[in-house]
Amino acid sequence: MSSQQQPTGEPVYHDRVYRSSMGVVSGVLLLALTAWLCGDAVLRGTGATPWISLAVALCVVPLIVAFTIRPAVFANDDRMRVRNPFRIIELPWAAVDAVRAGYSAEVLAEGSKYQLWSVPVSLRERKKANRQRLRQEGLRDREQREPGQRVRVPAEPMRANADKVVDQLQELAERGAERPGAQGGVRVQWSYEIIAPAVAGAALLIVLLATR
């Protein structure tokens, strides 16, 4: 992993990027479906139908991008940047209290809680990992009881992907909290490039339907 130098002389490594591959695939498929349906309505529709289709596309496309393709977490030695559907949250490691995964992955900082949309928690995957861990513990117990028999036990227990990502982020937070570049407060920025076209499309759709 390549790095660059800070003014302090400490190396800053390029961001690790965490995003949901299933979310990206779903977003691309939904965008393709929207383009097909709305494009067909624009080309073949009559009256106000093409305009309504364009308004629907203007409203729906930013929302699809916001909830599927856009979410990501970028983390380096100094900070974490969380790109959620409508906000970007920048969290220096010194401001992070904890990164945890319950029913959703989230980061606690300065008394507030921010969800990590790009790290979905799968309870099914977690239950599967717990079952495998219990099975491995049973194999180790059997190996201890019957030392003459060789029982194949995996080196590391299986863990749910969200739990592994959260552990990595928590480790980065603990390791980087004292770095000079990791100081500062949380900054939150609204993503108007997503909000504005979605609101404009919804307003246009309401006007078109009301005057139809």
PDB file of C-alpha atoms in Angstrom:
ATOM      1  CA  MET A   1       0.000   0.000   0.000  1.00  0.00           C
ATOM      2  CA  SER A   2       1.603   3.281  -1.099  1.00  0.00           C
ATOM      3  CA  SER A   3       1.908   6.302   1.156  1.00  0.00           C
ATOM      4  CA  GLN A   4       2.608  10.029   1.131  1.00  0.00           C
ATOM      5  CA  GLN A   5       4.322  12.284   3.655  1.00  0.00           C
ATOM      6  CA  GLN A   6       2.489  14.636   6.017  1.00  0.00           C
ATOM      7  CA  PRO A   7       3.970  18.011   7.017  1.00  0.00           C
ATOM      8  CA  THR A   8       4.836  16.301  10.326  1.00  0.00           C
ATOM      9  CA  GLY A   9       6.926  13.739   8.450  1.00  0.00           C
ATOM     10  CA  GLU A  10       4.601  10.840   9.305  1.00  0.00           C
ATOM     11  CA  PRO A  11       3.435   8.646   6.429  1.00  0.00           C
ATOM     12  CA  VAL A  12      -0.293   8.713   5.617  1.00  0.00           C
ATOM     13  CA  TYR A  13      -1.482   5.629   3.772  1.00  0.00           C
ATOM     14  CA  HIS A  14      -4.127   5.746   1.104  1.00  0.00           C
ATOM     15  CA  ASP A  15      -7.670   5.157   2.235  1.00  0.00           C
ATOM     16  CA  ARG A  16      -9.059   1.718   2.791  1.00  0.00           C
ATOM     17  CA  VAL A  17     -12.486   1.638   1.178  1.00  0.00           C
ATOM     18  CA  TYR A  18     -15.395  -0.353   2.589  1.00  0.00           C
ATOM     19  CA  ARG A  19     -18.578  -0.667   0.546  1.00  0.00           C
ATOM     20  CA  SER A  20     -21.306  -3.210  -0.082  1.00  0.00           C
ATOM     21  CA  SER A  21     -20.769  -5.092  -3.346  1.00  0.00           C
ATOM     22  CA  MET A  22     -24.374  -6.311  -3.259  1.00  0.00           C
ATOM     23  CA  GLY A  23     -25.561  -2.718  -2.857  1.00  0.00           C
ATOM     24  CA  VAL A  24     -23.567  -1.611  -5.897  1.00  0.00           C
ATOM     25  CA  VAL A  25     -24.875  -4.495  -8.020  1.00  0.00           C
ATOM     26  CA  SER A  26     -28.464  -3.802  -6.921  1.00  0.00           C
ATOM     27  CA  GLY A  27     -28.029  -0.113  -7.728  1.00  0.00           C
ATOM     28  CA  VAL A  28     -26.727  -0.782 -11.225  1.00  0.00           C
ATOM     29  CA  LEU A  29     -29.635  -3.147 -11.937  1.00  0.00           C
ATOM     30  CA  LEU A  30     -32.197  -0.652 -10.609  1.00  0.00           C
ATOM     31  CA  LEU A  31     -30.679   2.153 -12.680  1.00  0.00           C
ATOM     32  CA  ALA A  32     -30.818  -0.034 -15.787  1.00  0.00           C
ATOM     33  CA  LEU A  33     -34.470  -0.891 -15.072  1.00  0.00           C
ATOM     34  CA  THR A  34     -35.326   2.775 -14.507  1.00  0.00           C
ATOM     35  CA  ALA A  35     -33.581   3.814 -17.726  1.00  0.00           C
ATOM     36  CA  TRP A  36     -35.460   1.144 -19.675  1.00  0.00           C
ATOM     37  CA  LEU A  37     -38.913   1.952 -18.270  1.00  0.00           C
ATOM     38  CA  CYS A  38     -38.574   5.742 -18.321  1.00  0.00           C
ATOM     39  CA  GLY A  39     -36.808   5.740 -21.703  1.00  0.00           C
ATOM     40  CA  ASP A  40     -39.557   3.633 -23.223  1.00  0.00           C
ATOM     41  CA  ALA A  41     -42.220   5.975 -21.786  1.00  0.00           C
ATOM     42  CA  VAL A  42     -40.412   9.046 -23.154  1.00  0.00           C
ATOM     43  CA  LEU A  43     -40.053   7.539 -26.640  1.00  0.00           C
ATOM     44  CA  ARG A  44     -43.481   5.918 -26.929  1.00  0.00           C
ATOM     45  CA  GLY A  45     -45.634   7.911 -24.525  1.00  0.00           C
ATOM     46  CA  THR A  46     -48.156  10.556 -25.534  1.00  0.00           C
ATOM     47  CA  GLY A  47     -49.426  13.706 -23.886  1.00  0.00           C
ATOM     48  CA  ALA A  48     -47.872  14.373 -20.499  1.00  0.00           C
ATOM     49  CA  THR A  49     -46.501  10.850 -20.135  1.00  0.00           C
ATOM     50  CA  PRO A  50     -42.961  11.664 -21.385  1.00  0.00           C
ATOM     51  CA  TRP A  51     -42.698  14.612 -18.983  1.00  0.00           C
ATOM     52  CA  ILE A  52     -43.993  12.537 -16.078  1.00  0.00           C
ATOM     53  CA  SER A  53     -41.434   9.850 -16.908  1.00  0.00           C
ATOM     54  CA  LEU A  54     -38.625  12.402 -16.926  1.00  0.00           C
ATOM     55  CA  ALA A  55     -39.801  13.768 -13.571  1.00  0.00           C
ATOM     56  CA  VAL A  56     -39.890  10.253 -12.123  1.00  0.00           C
ATOM     57  CA  ALA A  57     -36.361   9.595 -13.406  1.00  0.00           C
ATOM     58  CA  LEU A  58     -35.119  12.915 -11.989  1.00  0.00           C
ATOM     59  CA  CYS A  59     -36.522  11.985  -8.575  1.00  0.00           C
ATOM     60  CA  VAL A  60     -35.735   8.267  -8.505  1.00  0.00           C
ATOM     61  CA  VAL A  61     -32.239   8.089 -10.004  1.00  0.00           C
ATOM     62  CA  PRO A  62     -30.534  10.192  -7.271  1.00  0.00           C
ATOM     63  CA  LEU A  63     -32.312   8.145  -4.592  1.00  0.00           C
ATOM     64  CA  ILE A  64     -31.181   4.845  -6.134  1.00  0.00           C
ATOM     65  CA  VAL A  65     -27.608   6.129  -6.297  1.00  0.00           C
ATOM     66  CA  ALA A  66     -27.835   7.485  -2.734  1.00  0.00           C
ATOM     67  CA  PHE A  67     -28.966   4.236  -1.129  1.00  0.00           C
ATOM     68  CA  THR A  68     -27.046   1.678  -3.207  1.00  0.00           C
ATOM     69  CA  ILE A  69     -23.931   2.928  -5.041  1.00  0.00           C
ATOM     70  CA  ARG A  70     -22.979   5.989  -3.012  1.00  0.00           C
ATOM     71  CA  PRO A  71     -22.537   4.614   0.561  1.00  0.00           C
ATOM     72  CA  ALA A  72     -18.885   3.957   1.427  1.00  0.00           C
ATOM     73  CA  VAL A  73     -16.460   4.245   4.317  1.00  0.00           C
ATOM     74  CA  PHE A  74     -12.943   5.578   3.703  1.00  0.00           C
ATOM     75  CA  ALA A  75     -10.407   5.045   6.474  1.00  0.00           C
ATOM     76  CA  ASN A  76      -6.707   5.818   6.836  1.00  0.00           C
ATOM     77  CA  ASP A  77      -4.312   6.267   9.745  1.00  0.00           C
ATOM     78  CA  ASP A  78      -5.723   9.684  10.677  1.00  0.00           C
ATOM     79  CA  ARG A  79      -9.457   9.632  10.127  1.00  0.00           C
ATOM     80  CA  MET A  80     -12.576   7.946   8.827  1.00  0.00           C
ATOM     81  CA  ARG A  81     -14.878   9.487   6.228  1.00  0.00           C
ATOM     82  CA  VAL A  82     -18.385   8.048   6.141  1.00  0.00           C
ATOM     83  CA  ARG A  83     -20.363   8.657   2.956  1.00  0.00           C
ATOM     84  CA  ASN A  84     -24.004   7.927   3.707  1.00  0.00           C
ATOM     85  CA  PRO A  85     -27.018   8.540   1.388  1.00  0.00           C
ATOM     86  CA  PHE A  86     -27.472  12.227   2.238  1.00  0.00           C
ATOM     87  CA  ARG A  87     -24.474  13.161   4.384  1.00  0.00           C
ATOM     88  CA  ILE A  88     -20.696  12.914   4.533  1.00  0.00           C
ATOM     89  CA  ILE A  89     -19.272  12.594   8.049  1.00  0.00           C
ATOM     90  CA  GLU A  90     -15.566  13.122   8.625  1.00  0.00           C
ATOM     91  CA  LEU A  91     -14.321  11.718  11.921  1.00  0.00           C
ATOM     92  CA  PRO A  92     -10.715  12.133  13.078  1.00  0.00           C
ATOM     93  CA  TRP A  93      -9.746   9.101  15.136  1.00  0.00           C
ATOM     94  CA  ALA A  94      -9.263  11.232  18.262  1.00  0.00           C
ATOM     95  CA  ALA A  95     -12.978  12.128  18.156  1.00  0.00           C
ATOM     96  CA  VAL A  96     -14.172   8.516  17.786  1.00  0.00           C
ATOM     97  CA  ASP A  97     -15.406   6.865  20.981  1.00  0.00           C
ATOM     98  CA  ALA A  98     -16.216   3.451  19.509  1.00  0.00           C
ATOM     99  CA  VAL A  99     -17.079   1.564  16.337  1.00  0.00           C
ATOM    100  CA  ARG A 100     -19.566  -1.234  16.899  1.00  0.00           C
ATOM    101  CA  ALA A 101     -21.960  -3.583  15.132  1.00  0.00           C
ATOM    102  CA  GLY A 102     -25.274  -4.561  16.688  1.00  0.00           C
ATOM    103  CA  TYR A 103     -28.260  -4.707  14.373  1.00  0.00           C
ATOM    104  CA  SER A 104     -26.394  -2.119  12.268  1.00  0.00           C
ATOM    105  CA  ALA A 105     -22.810  -0.915  12.032  1.00  0.00           C
ATOM    106  CA  GLU A 106     -22.300   2.470  13.662  1.00  0.00           C
ATOM    107  CA  VAL A 107     -19.666   4.831  14.998  1.00  0.00           C
ATOM    108  CA  LEU A 108     -20.003   6.809  18.231  1.00  0.00           C
ATOM    109  CA  ALA A 109     -18.298  10.191  18.383  1.00  0.00           C
ATOM    110  CA  GLU A 110     -18.761  13.317  20.504  1.00  0.00           C
ATOM    111  CA  GLY A 111     -22.042  12.095  21.944  1.00  0.00           C
ATOM    112  CA  SER A 112     -23.612  11.319  18.547  1.00  0.00           C
ATOM    113  CA  LYS A 113     -24.188   8.091  16.659  1.00  0.00           C
ATOM    114  CA  TYR A 114     -23.650   7.702  12.912  1.00  0.00           C
ATOM    115  CA  GLN A 115     -24.671   4.647  10.930  1.00  0.00           C
ATOM    116  CA  LEU A 116     -22.329   3.033   8.424  1.00  0.00           C
ATOM    117  CA  TRP A 117     -24.669   2.373   5.497  1.00  0.00           C
ATOM    118  CA  SER A 118     -21.960   0.661   3.455  1.00  0.00           C
ATOM    119  CA  VAL A 119     -21.376  -2.012   6.115  1.00  0.00           C
ATOM    120  CA  PRO A 120     -24.655  -3.949   6.285  1.00  0.00           C
ATOM    121  CA  VAL A 121     -25.087  -6.343   9.198  1.00  0.00           C
ATOM    122  CA  SER A 122     -26.378  -9.778   8.253  1.00  0.00           C
ATOM    123  CA  LEU A 123     -27.863 -11.560  11.267  1.00  0.00           C
ATOM    124  CA  ARG A 124     -28.012 -14.760   9.222  1.00  0.00           C
ATOM    125  CA  GLU A 125     -24.287 -14.569   8.453  1.00  0.00           C
ATOM    126  CA  ARG A 126     -23.538 -13.821  12.098  1.00  0.00           C
ATOM    127  CA  LYS A 127     -25.568 -16.839  13.284  1.00  0.00           C
ATOM    128  CA  LYS A 128     -23.741 -19.040  10.771  1.00  0.00           C
ATOM    129  CA  ALA A 129     -20.389 -17.756  12.047  1.00  0.00           C
ATOM    130  CA  ASN A 130     -21.440 -18.381  15.669  1.00  0.00           C
ATOM    131  CA  ARG A 131     -22.486 -21.952  14.831  1.00  0.00           C
ATOM    132  CA  GLN A 132     -19.131 -22.603  13.185  1.00  0.00           C
ATOM    133  CA  ARG A 133     -17.290 -21.127  16.172  1.00  0.00           C
ATOM    134  CA  LEU A 134     -19.193 -23.397  18.555  1.00  0.00           C
ATOM    135  CA  ARG A 135     -18.416 -26.379  16.313  1.00  0.00           C
ATOM    136  CA  GLN A 136     -14.721 -25.491  16.337  1.00  0.00           C
ATOM    137  CA  GLU A 137     -14.735 -25.208  20.121  1.00  0.00           C
ATOM    138  CA  GLY A 138     -16.330 -28.650  20.264  1.00  0.00           C
ATOM    139  CA  LEU A 139     -13.589 -30.042  18.001  1.00  0.00           C
ATOM    140  CA  ARG A 140     -10.884 -28.551  20.208  1.00  0.00           C
ATOM    141  CA  ASP A 141     -12.518 -30.063  23.307  1.00  0.00           C
ATOM    142  CA  ARG A 142     -12.589 -33.432  21.560  1.00  0.00           C
ATOM    143  CA  GLU A 143      -8.928 -33.069  20.607  1.00  0.00           C
ATOM    144  CA  GLN A 144      -8.047 -32.413  24.248  1.00  0.00           C
ATOM    145  CA  ARG A 145     -10.079 -35.399  25.460  1.00  0.00           C
ATOM    146  CA  GLU A 146      -8.658 -37.736  22.790  1.00  0.00           C
ATOM    147  CA  PRO A 147      -5.024 -36.618  22.277  1.00  0.00           C
ATOM    148  CA  GLY A 148      -4.233 -39.659  20.156  1.00  0.00           C
ATOM    149  CA  GLN A 149      -6.689 -38.656  17.421  1.00  0.00           C
ATOM    150  CA  ARG A 150      -5.971 -35.851  14.995  1.00  0.00           C
ATOM    151  CA  VAL A 151      -8.944 -33.543  14.532  1.00  0.00           C
ATOM    152  CA  ARG A 152      -8.793 -30.909  11.838  1.00  0.00           C
ATOM    153  CA  VAL A 153      -9.636 -27.519  13.384  1.00  0.00           C
ATOM    154  CA  PRO A 154      -9.546 -24.340  11.235  1.00  0.00           C
ATOM    155  CA  ALA A 155      -6.826 -21.896  12.294  1.00  0.00           C
ATOM    156  CA  GLU A 156      -9.228 -18.967  12.667  1.00  0.00           C
ATOM    157  CA  PRO A 157     -12.956 -19.023  13.386  1.00  0.00           C
ATOM    158  CA  MET A 158     -15.345 -17.681  10.781  1.00  0.00           C
ATOM    159  CA  ARG A 159     -16.694 -14.189  11.458  1.00  0.00           C
ATOM    160  CA  ALA A 160     -19.447 -12.141   9.825  1.00  0.00           C
ATOM    161  CA  ASN A 161     -18.088  -9.590   7.346  1.00  0.00           C
ATOM    162  CA  ALA A 162     -19.601  -6.614   9.182  1.00  0.00           C
ATOM    163  CA  ASP A 163     -17.985  -7.704  12.450  1.00  0.00           C
ATOM    164  CA  LYS A 164     -14.584  -8.035  10.742  1.00  0.00           C
ATOM    165  CA  VAL A 165     -14.879  -4.563   9.190  1.00  0.00           C
ATOM    166  CA  VAL A 166     -15.925  -3.033  12.519  1.00  0.00           C
ATOM    167  CA  ASP A 167     -12.956  -4.701  14.244  1.00  0.00           C
ATOM    168  CA  GLN A 168     -10.589  -3.258  11.640  1.00  0.00           C
ATOM    169  CA  LEU A 169     -12.050   0.245  12.039  1.00  0.00           C
ATOM    170  CA  GLN A 170     -11.917  -0.002  15.840  1.00  0.00           C
ATOM    171  CA  GLU A 171      -8.286  -1.077  15.636  1.00  0.00           C
ATOM    172  CA  LEU A 172      -7.480   1.877  13.374  1.00  0.00           C
ATOM    173  CA  ALA A 173      -9.267   4.220  15.790  1.00  0.00           C
ATOM    174  CA  GLU A 174      -7.330   2.956  18.802  1.00  0.00           C
ATOM    175  CA  ARG A 175      -4.013   2.965  16.966  1.00  0.00           C
ATOM    176  CA  GLY A 176      -4.427   6.398  15.409  1.00  0.00           C
ATOM    177  CA  ALA A 177      -6.083   8.368  18.215  1.00  0.00           C
ATOM    178  CA  GLU A 178      -2.788   9.880  19.391  1.00  0.00           C
ATOM    179  CA  ARG A 179      -1.458  10.833  15.965  1.00  0.00           C
ATOM    180  CA  PRO A 180      -1.085  14.592  15.370  1.00  0.00           C
ATOM    181  CA  GLY A 181      -3.074  14.340  12.137  1.00  0.00           C
ATOM    182  CA  ALA A 182      -5.924  12.522  13.866  1.00  0.00           C
ATOM    183  CA  GLN A 183      -6.938  15.415  16.112  1.00  0.00           C
ATOM    184  CA  GLY A 184     -10.011  17.603  15.634  1.00  0.00           C
ATOM    185  CA  GLY A 185     -13.771  17.411  15.767  1.00  0.00           C
ATOM    186  CA  VAL A 186     -16.462  15.706  13.710  1.00  0.00           C
ATOM    187  CA  ARG A 187     -17.555  17.491  10.543  1.00  0.00           C
ATOM    188  CA  VAL A 188     -20.889  16.786   8.852  1.00  0.00           C
ATOM    189  CA  GLN A 189     -21.716  17.926   5.330  1.00  0.00           C
ATOM    190  CA  TRP A 190     -25.071  17.530   3.575  1.00  0.00           C
ATOM    191  CA  SER A 191     -24.968  16.093   0.045  1.00  0.00           C
ATOM    192  CA  TYR A 192     -27.026  18.632  -1.871  1.00  0.00           C
ATOM    193  CA  GLU A 193     -25.984  17.105  -5.195  1.00  0.00           C
ATOM    194  CA  ILE A 194     -28.264  14.180  -4.232  1.00  0.00           C
ATOM    195  CA  ILE A 195     -30.965  16.075  -2.340  1.00  0.00           C
ATOM    196  CA  ALA A 196     -31.553  18.897  -4.863  1.00  0.00           C
ATOM    197  CA  PRO A 197     -32.406  16.813  -7.980  1.00  0.00           C
ATOM    198  CA  ALA A 198     -34.529  14.379  -5.963  1.00  0.00           C
ATOM    199  CA  VAL A 199     -36.572  17.230  -4.470  1.00  0.00           C
ATOM    200  CA  ALA A 200     -36.822  18.974  -7.848  1.00  0.00           C
ATOM    201  CA  GLY A 201     -38.023  15.787  -9.514  1.00  0.00           C
ATOM    202  CA  ALA A 202     -40.605  15.155  -6.789  1.00  0.00           C
ATOM    203  CA  ALA A 203     -41.900  18.746  -7.019  1.00  0.00           C
ATOM    204  CA  LEU A 204     -42.124  18.546 -10.827  1.00  0.00           C
ATOM    205  CA  LEU A 205     -43.947  15.218 -10.606  1.00  0.00           C
ATOM    206  CA  ILE A 206     -46.497  16.659  -8.159  1.00  0.00           C
ATOM    207  CA  VAL A 207     -47.130  19.645 -10.441  1.00  0.00           C
ATOM    208  CA  LEU A 208     -47.526  17.443 -13.527  1.00  0.00           C
ATOM    209  CA  LEU A 209     -49.937  15.070 -11.807  1.00  0.00           C
ATOM    210  CA  ALA A 210     -51.932  17.950 -10.319  1.00  0.00           C
ATOM    211  CA  THR A 211     -52.371  19.674 -13.694  1.00  0.00           C
ATOM    212  CA  ARG A 212     -52.955  16.549 -15.723  1.00  0.00           C
TER     213      ARG A 212
END
